[in-house]
mmCIF file with all atom_site columns, C-alpha atoms in Angstrom:
data_model
loop_
_atom_site.group_PDB
_atom_site.id
_atom_site.type_symbol
_atom_site.label_atom_id
_atom_site.label_alt_id
_atom_site.label_comp_id
_atom_site.label_asym_id
_atom_site.label_entity_id
_atom_site.label_seq_id
_atom_site.pdbx_PDB_ins_code
_atom_site.Cartn_x
_atom_site.Cartn_y
_atom_site.Cartn_z
_atom_site.occupancy
_atom_site.B_iso_or_equiv
_atom_site.pdbx_formal_charge
_atom_site.auth_seq_id
_atom_site.auth_comp_id
_atom_site.auth_asym_id
_atom_site.auth_atom_id
_atom_site.pdbx_PDB_model_num
ATOM 1   C CA . MET A 1 1   ? -55.501 -35.737 -67.331 1.00 0.00 ? 100 MET A CA 1
ATOM 2   C CA . ARG A 1 2   ? -58.286 -37.518 -65.450 1.00 0.00 ? 101 ARG A CA 1
ATOM 3   C CA . HIS A 1 3   ? -58.865 -36.538 -61.828 1.00 0.00 ? 102 HIS A CA 1
ATOM 4   C CA . TYR A 1 4   ? -59.803 -39.473 -59.578 1.00 0.00 ? 103 TYR A CA 1
ATOM 5   C CA . LEU A 1 5   ? -61.114 -38.811 -56.074 1.00 0.00 ? 104 LEU A CA 1
ATOM 6   C CA . PHE A 1 6   ? -61.333 -41.757 -53.655 1.00 0.00 ? 105 PHE A CA 1
ATOM 7   C CA . VAL A 1 7   ? -63.711 -41.431 -50.707 1.00 0.00 ? 106 VAL A CA 1
ATOM 8   C CA . CYS A 1 8   ? -64.237 -43.444 -47.519 1.00 0.00 ? 107 CYS A CA 1
ATOM 9   C CA . SER A 1 9   ? -65.311 -42.459 -44.003 1.00 0.00 ? 108 SER A CA 1
ATOM 10  C CA . GLN A 1 10  ? -62.137 -41.467 -42.151 1.00 0.00 ? 109 GLN A CA 1
ATOM 11  C CA . ASN A 1 11  ? -59.644 -41.128 -45.023 1.00 0.00 ? 110 ASN A CA 1
ATOM 12  C CA . ARG A 1 12  ? -57.210 -43.277 -43.032 1.00 0.00 ? 111 ARG A CA 1
ATOM 13  C CA . LEU A 1 13  ? -57.220 -46.729 -44.666 1.00 0.00 ? 112 LEU A CA 1
ATOM 14  C CA . ARG A 1 14  ? -59.158 -47.452 -47.861 1.00 0.00 ? 113 ARG A CA 1
ATOM 15  C CA . SER A 1 15  ? -59.193 -44.174 -49.781 1.00 0.00 ? 114 SER A CA 1
ATOM 16  C CA . PRO A 1 16  ? -55.546 -43.241 -49.009 1.00 0.00 ? 115 PRO A CA 1
ATOM 17  C CA . THR A 1 17  ? -54.525 -46.732 -50.156 1.00 0.00 ? 116 THR A CA 1
ATOM 18  C CA . ALA A 1 18  ? -56.374 -46.193 -53.444 1.00 0.00 ? 117 ALA A CA 1
ATOM 19  C CA . GLU A 1 19  ? -54.884 -42.713 -53.847 1.00 0.00 ? 118 GLU A CA 1
ATOM 20  C CA . HIS A 1 20  ? -51.409 -44.138 -53.287 1.00 0.00 ? 119 HIS A CA 1
ATOM 21  C CA . ILE A 1 21  ? -51.577 -47.183 -55.578 1.00 0.00 ? 120 ILE A CA 1
ATOM 22  C CA . PHE A 1 22  ? -53.094 -45.293 -58.540 1.00 0.00 ? 121 PHE A CA 1
ATOM 23  C CA . ALA A 1 23  ? -50.974 -42.129 -58.166 1.00 0.00 ? 122 ALA A CA 1
ATOM 24  C CA . ASP A 1 24  ? -48.417 -43.361 -60.716 1.00 0.00 ? 123 ASP A CA 1
ATOM 25  C CA . VAL A 1 25  ? -50.930 -44.281 -63.430 1.00 0.00 ? 124 VAL A CA 1
ATOM 26  C CA . PRO A 1 26  ? -50.116 -42.186 -66.517 1.00 0.00 ? 125 PRO A CA 1
ATOM 27  C CA . GLY A 1 27  ? -52.850 -39.681 -67.299 1.00 0.00 ? 126 GLY A CA 1
ATOM 28  C CA . VAL A 1 28  ? -54.426 -39.905 -63.831 1.00 0.00 ? 127 VAL A CA 1
ATOM 29  C CA . ALA A 1 29  ? -54.179 -37.510 -60.887 1.00 0.00 ? 128 ALA A CA 1
ATOM 30  C CA . THR A 1 30  ? -55.426 -38.875 -57.557 1.00 0.00 ? 129 THR A CA 1
ATOM 31  C CA . ALA A 1 31  ? -56.729 -37.467 -54.291 1.00 0.00 ? 130 ALA A CA 1
ATOM 32  C CA . SER A 1 32  ? -58.633 -38.912 -51.355 1.00 0.00 ? 131 SER A CA 1
ATOM 33  C CA . ALA A 1 33  ? -60.980 -37.666 -48.667 1.00 0.00 ? 132 ALA A CA 1
ATOM 34  C CA . GLY A 1 34  ? -63.329 -38.831 -45.938 1.00 0.00 ? 133 GLY A CA 1
ATOM 35  C CA . THR A 1 35  ? -67.019 -38.130 -45.423 1.00 0.00 ? 134 THR A CA 1
ATOM 36  C CA . ASN A 1 36  ? -66.740 -37.866 -41.632 1.00 0.00 ? 135 ASN A CA 1
ATOM 37  C CA . ASN A 1 37  ? -66.132 -34.456 -40.067 1.00 0.00 ? 136 ASN A CA 1
ATOM 38  C CA . ASP A 1 38  ? -63.099 -35.833 -38.212 1.00 0.00 ? 137 ASP A CA 1
ATOM 39  C CA . ALA A 1 39  ? -61.564 -37.427 -41.311 1.00 0.00 ? 138 ALA A CA 1
ATOM 40  C CA . GLU A 1 40  ? -57.838 -37.000 -41.944 1.00 0.00 ? 139 GLU A CA 1
ATOM 41  C CA . ASN A 1 41  ? -58.715 -35.003 -45.068 1.00 0.00 ? 140 ASN A CA 1
ATOM 42  C CA . PRO A 1 42  ? -62.439 -34.077 -44.959 1.00 0.00 ? 141 PRO A CA 1
ATOM 43  C CA . LEU A 1 43  ? -64.366 -34.049 -48.223 1.00 0.00 ? 142 LEU A CA 1
ATOM 44  C CA . THR A 1 44  ? -64.878 -30.517 -49.544 1.00 0.00 ? 143 THR A CA 1
ATOM 45  C CA . GLY A 1 45  ? -66.782 -28.956 -52.392 1.00 0.00 ? 144 GLY A CA 1
ATOM 46  C CA . GLU A 1 46  ? -63.443 -27.976 -53.935 1.00 0.00 ? 145 GLU A CA 1
ATOM 47  C CA . LEU A 1 47  ? -62.355 -31.617 -54.079 1.00 0.00 ? 146 LEU A CA 1
ATOM 48  C CA . VAL A 1 48  ? -65.667 -32.642 -55.645 1.00 0.00 ? 147 VAL A CA 1
ATOM 49  C CA . GLU A 1 49  ? -65.277 -29.842 -58.219 1.00 0.00 ? 148 GLU A CA 1
ATOM 50  C CA . TRP A 1 50  ? -61.704 -30.967 -58.963 1.00 0.00 ? 149 TRP A CA 1
ATOM 51  C CA . ALA A 1 51  ? -62.670 -34.612 -59.607 1.00 0.00 ? 150 ALA A CA 1
ATOM 52  C CA . ASP A 1 52  ? -63.817 -36.071 -62.910 1.00 0.00 ? 151 ASP A CA 1
ATOM 53  C CA . PHE A 1 53  ? -64.459 -39.484 -61.353 1.00 0.00 ? 152 PHE A CA 1
ATOM 54  C CA . ILE A 1 54  ? -65.400 -40.057 -57.721 1.00 0.00 ? 153 ILE A CA 1
ATOM 55  C CA . PHE A 1 55  ? -64.924 -43.547 -56.334 1.00 0.00 ? 154 PHE A CA 1
ATOM 56  C CA . VAL A 1 56  ? -66.657 -44.209 -53.024 1.00 0.00 ? 155 VAL A CA 1
ATOM 57  C CA . MET A 1 57  ? -65.986 -47.322 -50.975 1.00 0.00 ? 156 MET A CA 1
ATOM 58  C CA . GLU A 1 58  ? -69.589 -47.900 -49.833 1.00 0.00 ? 157 GLU A CA 1
ATOM 59  C CA . ARG A 1 59  ? -73.127 -46.786 -50.670 1.00 0.00 ? 158 ARG A CA 1
ATOM 60  C CA . GLN A 1 60  ? -73.298 -44.720 -47.458 1.00 0.00 ? 159 GLN A CA 1
ATOM 61  C CA . HIS A 1 61  ? -70.439 -42.581 -48.807 1.00 0.00 ? 160 HIS A CA 1
ATOM 62  C CA . ARG A 1 62  ? -72.347 -42.007 -52.046 1.00 0.00 ? 161 ARG A CA 1
ATOM 63  C CA . ASN A 1 63  ? -75.420 -40.971 -50.060 1.00 0.00 ? 162 ASN A CA 1
ATOM 64  C CA . LYS A 1 64  ? -73.468 -38.478 -47.927 1.00 0.00 ? 163 LYS A CA 1
ATOM 65  C CA . LEU A 1 65  ? -71.784 -37.092 -51.017 1.00 0.00 ? 164 LEU A CA 1
ATOM 66  C CA . GLN A 1 66  ? -75.105 -36.633 -52.791 1.00 0.00 ? 165 GLN A CA 1
ATOM 67  C CA . GLN A 1 67  ? -76.630 -34.896 -49.761 1.00 0.00 ? 166 GLN A CA 1
ATOM 68  C CA . ARG A 1 68  ? -73.737 -32.503 -49.120 1.00 0.00 ? 167 ARG A CA 1
ATOM 69  C CA . HIS A 1 69  ? -72.458 -31.751 -52.614 1.00 0.00 ? 168 HIS A CA 1
ATOM 70  C CA . LYS A 1 70  ? -75.420 -32.255 -54.922 1.00 0.00 ? 169 LYS A CA 1
ATOM 71  C CA . ALA A 1 71  ? -74.763 -29.185 -57.106 1.00 0.00 ? 170 ALA A CA 1
ATOM 72  C CA . ALA A 1 72  ? -71.090 -30.054 -57.636 1.00 0.00 ? 171 ALA A CA 1
ATOM 73  C CA . LEU A 1 73  ? -71.950 -33.624 -58.707 1.00 0.00 ? 172 LEU A CA 1
ATOM 74  C CA . LYS A 1 74  ? -73.955 -32.685 -61.797 1.00 0.00 ? 173 LYS A CA 1
ATOM 75  C CA . ASP A 1 75  ? -71.427 -33.876 -64.412 1.00 0.00 ? 174 ASP A CA 1
ATOM 76  C CA . LYS A 1 76  ? -69.329 -36.248 -62.317 1.00 0.00 ? 175 LYS A CA 1
ATOM 77  C CA . ARG A 1 77  ? -69.029 -40.008 -62.618 1.00 0.00 ? 176 ARG A CA 1
ATOM 78  C CA . LEU A 1 78  ? -69.830 -41.453 -59.180 1.00 0.00 ? 177 LEU A CA 1
ATOM 79  C CA . ILE A 1 79  ? -68.863 -45.103 -58.749 1.00 0.00 ? 178 ILE A CA 1
ATOM 80  C CA . VAL A 1 80  ? -69.495 -47.303 -55.691 1.00 0.00 ? 179 VAL A CA 1
ATOM 81  C CA . LEU A 1 81  ? -66.667 -49.834 -55.303 1.00 0.00 ? 180 LEU A CA 1
ATOM 82  C CA . ASP A 1 82  ? -68.400 -51.874 -52.550 1.00 0.00 ? 181 ASP A CA 1
ATOM 83  C CA . ILE A 1 83  ? -65.266 -52.288 -50.447 1.00 0.00 ? 182 ILE A CA 1
ATOM 84  C CA . PRO A 1 84  ? -66.049 -52.818 -46.739 1.00 0.00 ? 183 PRO A CA 1
ATOM 85  C CA . ASP A 1 85  ? -64.032 -51.262 -43.917 1.00 0.00 ? 184 ASP A CA 1
ATOM 86  C CA . ASP A 1 86  ? -62.152 -54.501 -43.220 1.00 0.00 ? 185 ASP A CA 1
ATOM 87  C CA . TYR A 1 87  ? -58.610 -53.574 -44.249 1.00 0.00 ? 186 TYR A CA 1
ATOM 88  C CA . GLU A 1 88  ? -55.538 -51.769 -42.974 1.00 0.00 ? 187 GLU A CA 1
ATOM 89  C CA . PHE A 1 89  ? -53.670 -49.136 -44.994 1.00 0.00 ? 188 PHE A CA 1
ATOM 90  C CA . MET A 1 90  ? -51.869 -50.795 -47.932 1.00 0.00 ? 189 MET A CA 1
ATOM 91  C CA . ASP A 1 91  ? -53.182 -54.250 -46.932 1.00 0.00 ? 190 ASP A CA 1
ATOM 92  C CA . PRO A 1 92  ? -52.162 -56.576 -49.820 1.00 0.00 ? 191 PRO A CA 1
ATOM 93  C CA . ALA A 1 93  ? -55.734 -57.939 -50.020 1.00 0.00 ? 192 ALA A CA 1
ATOM 94  C CA . LEU A 1 94  ? -57.099 -54.383 -50.262 1.00 0.00 ? 193 LEU A CA 1
ATOM 95  C CA . VAL A 1 95  ? -54.573 -53.495 -52.959 1.00 0.00 ? 194 VAL A CA 1
ATOM 96  C CA . ARG A 1 96  ? -55.607 -56.568 -55.001 1.00 0.00 ? 195 ARG A CA 1
ATOM 97  C CA . LEU A 1 97  ? -59.291 -55.753 -54.552 1.00 0.00 ? 196 LEU A CA 1
ATOM 98  C CA . LEU A 1 98  ? -58.830 -52.113 -55.556 1.00 0.00 ? 197 LEU A CA 1
ATOM 99  C CA . ARG A 1 99  ? -56.790 -53.061 -58.629 1.00 0.00 ? 198 ARG A CA 1
ATOM 100 C CA . ALA A 1 100 ? -59.466 -55.548 -59.721 1.00 0.00 ? 199 ALA A CA 1
ATOM 101 C CA . LYS A 1 101 ? -62.389 -53.160 -59.177 1.00 0.00 ? 200 LYS A CA 1
ATOM 102 C CA . MET A 1 102 ? -60.611 -50.212 -60.817 1.00 0.00 ? 201 MET A CA 1
ATOM 103 C CA . GLN A 1 103 ? -59.469 -52.110 -63.921 1.00 0.00 ? 202 GLN A CA 1
ATOM 104 C CA . ARG A 1 104 ? -62.287 -50.840 -66.156 1.00 0.00 ? 203 ARG A CA 1
ATOM 105 C CA . TRP A 1 105 ? -61.795 -47.227 -65.027 1.00 0.00 ? 204 TRP A CA 1
ATOM 106 C CA . LEU A 1 106 ? -58.066 -46.979 -65.671 1.00 0.00 ? 205 LEU A CA 1
ATOM 107 C CA . PRO A 1 107 ? -56.788 -45.579 -68.970 1.00 0.00 ? 206 PRO A CA 1
ATOM 108 C CA . HIS A 1 108 ? -55.547 -48.327 -71.270 1.00 0.00 ? 207 HIS A CA 1
ATOM 109 C CA . THR A 1 109 ? -52.316 -47.556 -73.024 1.00 0.00 ? 208 THR A CA 1
#
């Protein structure tokens, strides 16, 4: 089982959408978190430890992650998806974009 953690700022729109649409992929467990202190589900060291792959929406999220959880990141794959904060939760355009950008990271059956 691969553990995929999706990270954005507030954990309200982009990362929960990603968590939701990839939750049913066989062989993948998903979670999401936000880098901001007032995020719906704030990013914790435990979540970073849990993840095998961490997908951040923007470079600023990668930078915050590296500053706050450097030790826990040692053997993790950290991928920047370059998805701006321009979408609502489950926006069809966001879903299409996430599916396209995640294609290479999903297990192929």
